[in-house]
Short mmCIF file of C-alpha atoms in Angstrom, two decimals:
data_model
loop_
_atom_site.label_atom_id
_atom_site.label_comp_id
_atom_site.label_asym_id
_atom_site.label_seq_id
_atom_site.Cartn_x
_atom_site.Cartn_y
_atom_site.Cartn_z
CA MET M 1 -19.89 111.95 -221.28
CA HIS M 2 -16.53 111.94 -223.07
CA ALA M 3 -14.51 108.84 -223.95
CA THR M 4 -11.22 108.33 -222.12
CA PHE M 5 -9.93 105.37 -224.13
CA PRO M 6 -10.51 104.89 -227.90
CA LEU M 7 -11.61 101.35 -228.84
CA GLY M 8 -11.77 101.53 -232.64
CA ARG M 9 -14.34 102.18 -235.37
CA PRO M 10 -16.70 99.19 -235.79
CA ALA M 11 -19.22 99.83 -238.59
CA GLY M 12 -17.43 103.14 -239.17
CA ILE M 13 -18.50 104.53 -235.78
CA ASP M 14 -15.97 105.93 -233.30
CA VAL M 15 -16.12 103.87 -230.09
CA GLY M 16 -14.47 104.75 -226.81
CA ALA M 17 -14.72 103.89 -223.13
CA HIS M 18 -15.15 106.23 -220.17
CA TRP M 19 -12.82 105.66 -217.21
CA SER M 20 -15.76 104.35 -215.15
CA VAL M 21 -15.71 101.14 -217.23
CA LEU M 22 -12.35 100.09 -215.74
CA PRO M 23 -13.40 99.61 -212.09
CA ILE M 24 -16.60 97.88 -213.18
CA MET M 25 -14.67 95.42 -215.36
CA ALA M 26 -12.21 94.79 -212.53
CA LEU M 27 -15.04 94.17 -210.05
CA LEU M 28 -16.80 91.79 -212.42
CA ALA M 29 -13.61 89.85 -213.13
CA GLY M 30 -12.92 89.62 -209.40
CA PHE M 31 -16.47 88.45 -208.66
CA LEU M 32 -16.22 85.70 -211.29
CA ALA M 33 -12.69 84.60 -210.33
CA ARG M 34 -13.06 84.67 -206.54
CA SER M 35 -16.72 83.83 -205.95
CA LEU M 36 -18.97 82.56 -208.72
CA LEU M 37 -16.62 80.27 -210.65
CA PRO M 38 -14.90 78.58 -207.66
CA GLY M 39 -18.33 77.92 -206.18
CA ALA M 40 -19.70 76.49 -209.44
CA VAL M 41 -16.62 74.48 -210.50
CA PRO M 42 -14.36 73.87 -207.48
CA GLY M 43 -10.87 72.45 -207.55
CA LEU M 44 -9.29 74.45 -210.38
CA SER M 45 -6.23 76.67 -210.09
CA PRO M 46 -6.56 80.40 -209.33
CA ALA M 47 -4.97 81.16 -212.71
CA VAL M 48 -7.81 79.36 -214.51
CA TYR M 49 -10.44 81.20 -212.47
CA TRP M 50 -8.83 84.58 -213.13
CA ALA M 51 -8.27 83.93 -216.85
CA THR M 52 -11.92 82.91 -217.22
CA GLY M 53 -13.09 85.80 -215.07
CA VAL M 54 -11.18 88.37 -217.12
CA THR M 55 -12.43 86.78 -220.34
CA GLY M 56 -16.00 86.85 -219.05
CA SER M 57 -15.76 90.53 -218.12
CA LEU M 58 -14.34 91.37 -221.57
CA VAL M 59 -17.14 89.44 -223.29
CA PHE M 60 -19.63 91.39 -221.19
CA LEU M 61 -17.93 94.62 -222.34
CA ALA M 62 -18.37 93.40 -225.91
CA SER M 63 -22.06 92.78 -225.21
CA LEU M 64 -22.35 96.38 -223.99
CA LEU M 65 -20.88 97.46 -227.31
CA VAL M 66 -23.43 95.33 -229.19
CA HIS M 67 -26.18 97.03 -227.17
CA GLU M 68 -24.93 100.48 -228.17
CA LEU M 69 -24.20 99.53 -231.78
CA SER M 70 -27.83 98.43 -232.03
CA HIS M 71 -28.88 101.95 -231.03
CA ALA M 72 -26.47 103.43 -233.57
CA LEU M 73 -27.56 101.21 -236.45
CA ALA M 74 -31.22 101.85 -235.68
CA ALA M 75 -30.51 105.59 -235.73
CA ARG M 76 -28.65 105.30 -239.04
CA ASP M 77 -31.48 103.27 -240.53
CA ARG M 78 -33.77 106.20 -239.80
CA GLY M 79 -31.50 108.78 -241.38
CA LEU M 80 -29.69 110.05 -238.26
CA VAL M 81 -25.94 110.62 -238.24
CA VAL M 82 -24.15 108.97 -235.31
CA ASP M 83 -21.02 110.74 -234.07
CA GLY M 84 -19.79 107.98 -231.76
CA ILE M 85 -20.36 105.59 -228.89
CA THR M 86 -19.02 105.90 -225.35
CA LEU M 87 -19.14 102.91 -223.02
CA TRP M 88 -19.48 103.91 -219.38
CA LEU M 89 -20.64 102.83 -215.92
CA LEU M 90 -24.33 102.35 -216.79
CA GLY M 91 -23.68 100.68 -220.14
CA GLY M 92 -23.05 103.24 -222.84
CA ARG M 93 -24.14 106.34 -224.71
CA THR M 94 -24.78 106.55 -228.43
CA GLU M 95 -24.40 110.08 -229.75
CA PRO M 96 -26.54 110.97 -232.78
CA ASP M 97 -25.54 114.21 -234.49
CA ASP M 98 -29.20 115.29 -234.66
CA ASP M 99 -32.21 114.84 -232.40
CA PRO M 100 -34.80 112.28 -233.58
CA PRO M 101 -37.33 113.96 -235.88
CA SER M 102 -40.32 112.32 -234.19
CA PRO M 103 -41.33 110.42 -231.04
CA ARG M 104 -41.77 107.25 -233.12
CA THR M 105 -38.15 107.43 -234.27
CA ALA M 106 -36.96 108.16 -230.74
CA ILE M 107 -38.72 105.07 -229.39
CA ALA M 108 -37.39 102.85 -232.18
CA VAL M 109 -33.82 103.94 -231.50
CA ALA M 110 -34.22 103.65 -227.71
CA VAL M 111 -35.58 100.10 -227.66
CA ALA M 112 -33.03 98.71 -230.16
CA GLY M 113 -30.37 98.32 -227.46
CA PRO M 114 -32.49 96.46 -224.88
CA VAL M 115 -33.83 94.16 -227.61
CA ALA M 116 -30.24 93.28 -228.59
CA SER M 117 -29.35 92.62 -224.95
CA LEU M 118 -32.40 90.39 -224.50
CA ALA M 119 -31.39 88.41 -227.59
CA ALA M 120 -27.79 88.15 -226.36
CA GLY M 121 -28.95 87.03 -222.93
CA ALA M 122 -31.15 84.31 -224.37
CA GLY M 123 -28.31 83.20 -226.64
CA PHE M 124 -25.77 82.97 -223.82
CA LEU M 125 -28.20 81.03 -221.63
CA GLY M 126 -29.02 78.63 -224.45
CA VAL M 127 -25.37 77.92 -225.26
CA GLY M 128 -24.60 77.65 -221.55
CA LEU M 129 -27.03 74.74 -221.28
CA LEU M 130 -24.97 72.88 -223.89
CA ALA M 131 -21.54 73.76 -222.49
CA SER M 132 -19.60 71.97 -219.76
CA GLY M 133 -16.86 72.70 -217.24
CA ILE M 134 -16.01 76.26 -216.28
CA VAL M 135 -17.43 77.59 -219.56
CA ALA M 136 -21.02 76.69 -218.61
CA PRO M 137 -21.36 78.93 -215.51
CA THR M 138 -19.53 81.74 -217.31
CA LEU M 139 -21.99 81.66 -220.21
CA THR M 140 -24.93 81.39 -217.82
CA TRP M 141 -23.69 84.45 -215.92
CA LEU M 142 -23.27 86.35 -219.20
CA GLY M 143 -26.83 85.43 -220.12
CA TRP M 144 -28.34 86.69 -216.88
CA ALA M 145 -26.08 89.77 -216.93
CA ASN M 146 -27.40 90.74 -220.36
CA LEU M 147 -31.01 90.17 -219.29
CA LEU M 148 -30.37 92.33 -216.23
CA LEU M 149 -28.76 94.98 -218.45
CA ALA M 150 -31.83 95.05 -220.70
CA THR M 151 -34.16 95.31 -217.71
CA PHE M 152 -32.12 98.02 -215.99
CA THR M 153 -31.77 100.19 -219.07
CA LEU M 154 -35.54 100.09 -219.60
CA LEU M 155 -36.19 101.84 -216.26
CA PRO M 156 -38.07 105.10 -216.96
CA GLY M 157 -35.44 107.75 -216.33
CA ALA M 158 -32.87 109.59 -218.45
CA PRO M 159 -30.19 108.86 -219.47
CA LEU M 160 -31.38 105.22 -219.56
CA ASP M 161 -33.16 103.82 -222.62
CA GLY M 162 -36.42 103.70 -220.69
CA GLY M 163 -35.96 107.40 -220.02
CA ARG M 164 -35.72 108.00 -223.77
CA VAL M 165 -38.96 106.07 -224.24
CA LEU M 166 -40.60 108.18 -221.50
CA GLN M 167 -39.24 111.32 -223.17
CA ALA M 168 -40.76 110.28 -226.50
CA VAL M 169 -44.14 109.53 -224.89
CA VAL M 170 -44.23 112.94 -223.15
CA TRP M 171 -43.11 114.61 -226.38
CA ARG M 172 -45.93 112.92 -228.28
CA HIS M 173 -48.54 114.05 -225.74
CA THR M 174 -47.28 117.61 -225.19
CA GLY M 175 -45.70 118.43 -228.54
CA ASN M 176 -42.80 120.03 -226.61
CA PRO M 177 -39.46 118.14 -226.92
CA ARG M 178 -37.69 120.35 -224.35
CA ARG M 179 -40.40 119.74 -221.76
CA ALA M 180 -40.27 116.02 -222.53
CA ARG M 181 -36.50 115.90 -222.04
CA ALA M 182 -36.80 117.72 -218.73
CA ALA M 183 -39.48 115.27 -217.55
CA ALA M 184 -37.27 112.30 -218.39
CA ALA M 185 -34.30 113.90 -216.64
CA ARG M 186 -36.35 114.57 -213.48
CA SER M 187 -37.55 110.98 -213.52
CA GLY M 188 -33.95 109.80 -213.87
CA HIS M 189 -32.87 111.92 -210.92
CA VAL M 190 -35.64 110.53 -208.71
CA LEU M 191 -34.85 107.00 -209.85
CA GLY M 192 -31.17 107.51 -209.07
CA VAL M 193 -31.87 108.87 -205.59
CA VAL M 194 -34.19 105.95 -204.81
CA LEU M 195 -31.66 103.42 -206.08
CA ALA M 196 -28.78 105.00 -204.16
CA SER M 197 -30.86 105.23 -200.98
CA ALA M 198 -31.89 101.58 -201.26
CA GLY M 199 -28.26 100.56 -201.67
CA LEU M 200 -27.13 102.58 -198.67
CA LEU M 201 -29.97 101.19 -196.53
CA GLN M 202 -28.96 97.66 -197.52
CA LEU M 203 -25.36 98.43 -196.62
CA LEU M 204 -26.23 99.95 -193.24
CA TRP M 205 -29.01 97.50 -192.30
CA THR M 206 -27.35 94.23 -193.31
CA GLY M 207 -23.69 95.19 -193.54
CA SER M 208 -23.57 93.56 -196.97
CA THR M 209 -21.26 95.21 -199.47
CA ALA M 210 -23.75 94.18 -202.17
CA GLY M 211 -25.49 97.46 -201.37
CA LEU M 212 -22.55 99.34 -202.85
CA TRP M 213 -23.63 98.37 -206.37
CA PRO M 214 -27.08 100.01 -206.35
CA ALA M 215 -25.68 102.92 -204.33
CA ALA M 216 -22.97 103.62 -206.91
CA LEU M 217 -25.31 103.12 -209.87
CA GLY M 218 -27.96 105.33 -208.28
CA TRP M 219 -25.52 108.12 -207.51
CA PHE M 220 -24.13 108.05 -211.05
CA LEU M 221 -27.62 107.98 -212.57
CA ALA M 222 -28.77 110.93 -210.44
CA TRP M 223 -25.64 112.90 -211.34
CA CYS M 224 -26.11 112.29 -215.07
CA ALA M 225 -29.81 113.14 -214.87
CA ARG M 226 -29.10 116.45 -213.12
CA ALA M 227 -26.49 117.30 -215.74
CA GLU M 228 -29.03 116.60 -218.47
CA LEU M 229 -31.73 118.59 -216.69
CA ALA M 230 -29.39 121.60 -216.65
CA THR M 231 -29.33 121.55 -220.47
CA CYS M 232 -33.14 121.78 -220.55
CA SER M 233 -33.31 125.23 -218.98
CA PRO M 234 -34.48 128.07 -221.25
CA ARG M 235 -31.01 129.62 -221.12
CA SER M 236 -29.22 126.46 -222.34
#
């Protein structure tokens, strides 16, 4: 997963964004500006809704970066060199230069991101309770979005964080890191197919375009998992 747009070097780590971030940010801004915010705080001008919606989507992008920086800093703390971070459709990818030396290290690095997202979600929700006007529903949405991000990334399939935890558990029990990586990739592929199928069924059964979200996420997850599985073959 290669970055398309460079975003700087926070904490001395190269950060970039994959092109898939752009349509997601546009969809989130549109959802906030055209649906959630007008419903929560009616009577404001479209310009206010759109300005707040774009700001909310950018803050969510920043929270994705915090999620990935938490992985990177946890890896650094355990002696791993981090080449860079790429934000993409499913959140992001932190790229250590070396594989974790042990399952314990792998788990510690994997869970650092979801823990940061859980903390961010709780923080946004707490501040949202104290805010007023159009800021309150925006912060509340950011809180739930971060909690959903943490939950989603903990699903047990590569390349999600939960897949890395599964990989570490299999590695610990088998002593074979290649076999563990393949198991996590297979799990990610199955998870992606199930998610995409559920989204398509929702779209066909109810006609709701909400099914496009899980369908797109599932397809992308399955594609990434298959690409990772290909690197686990004996010839790779």
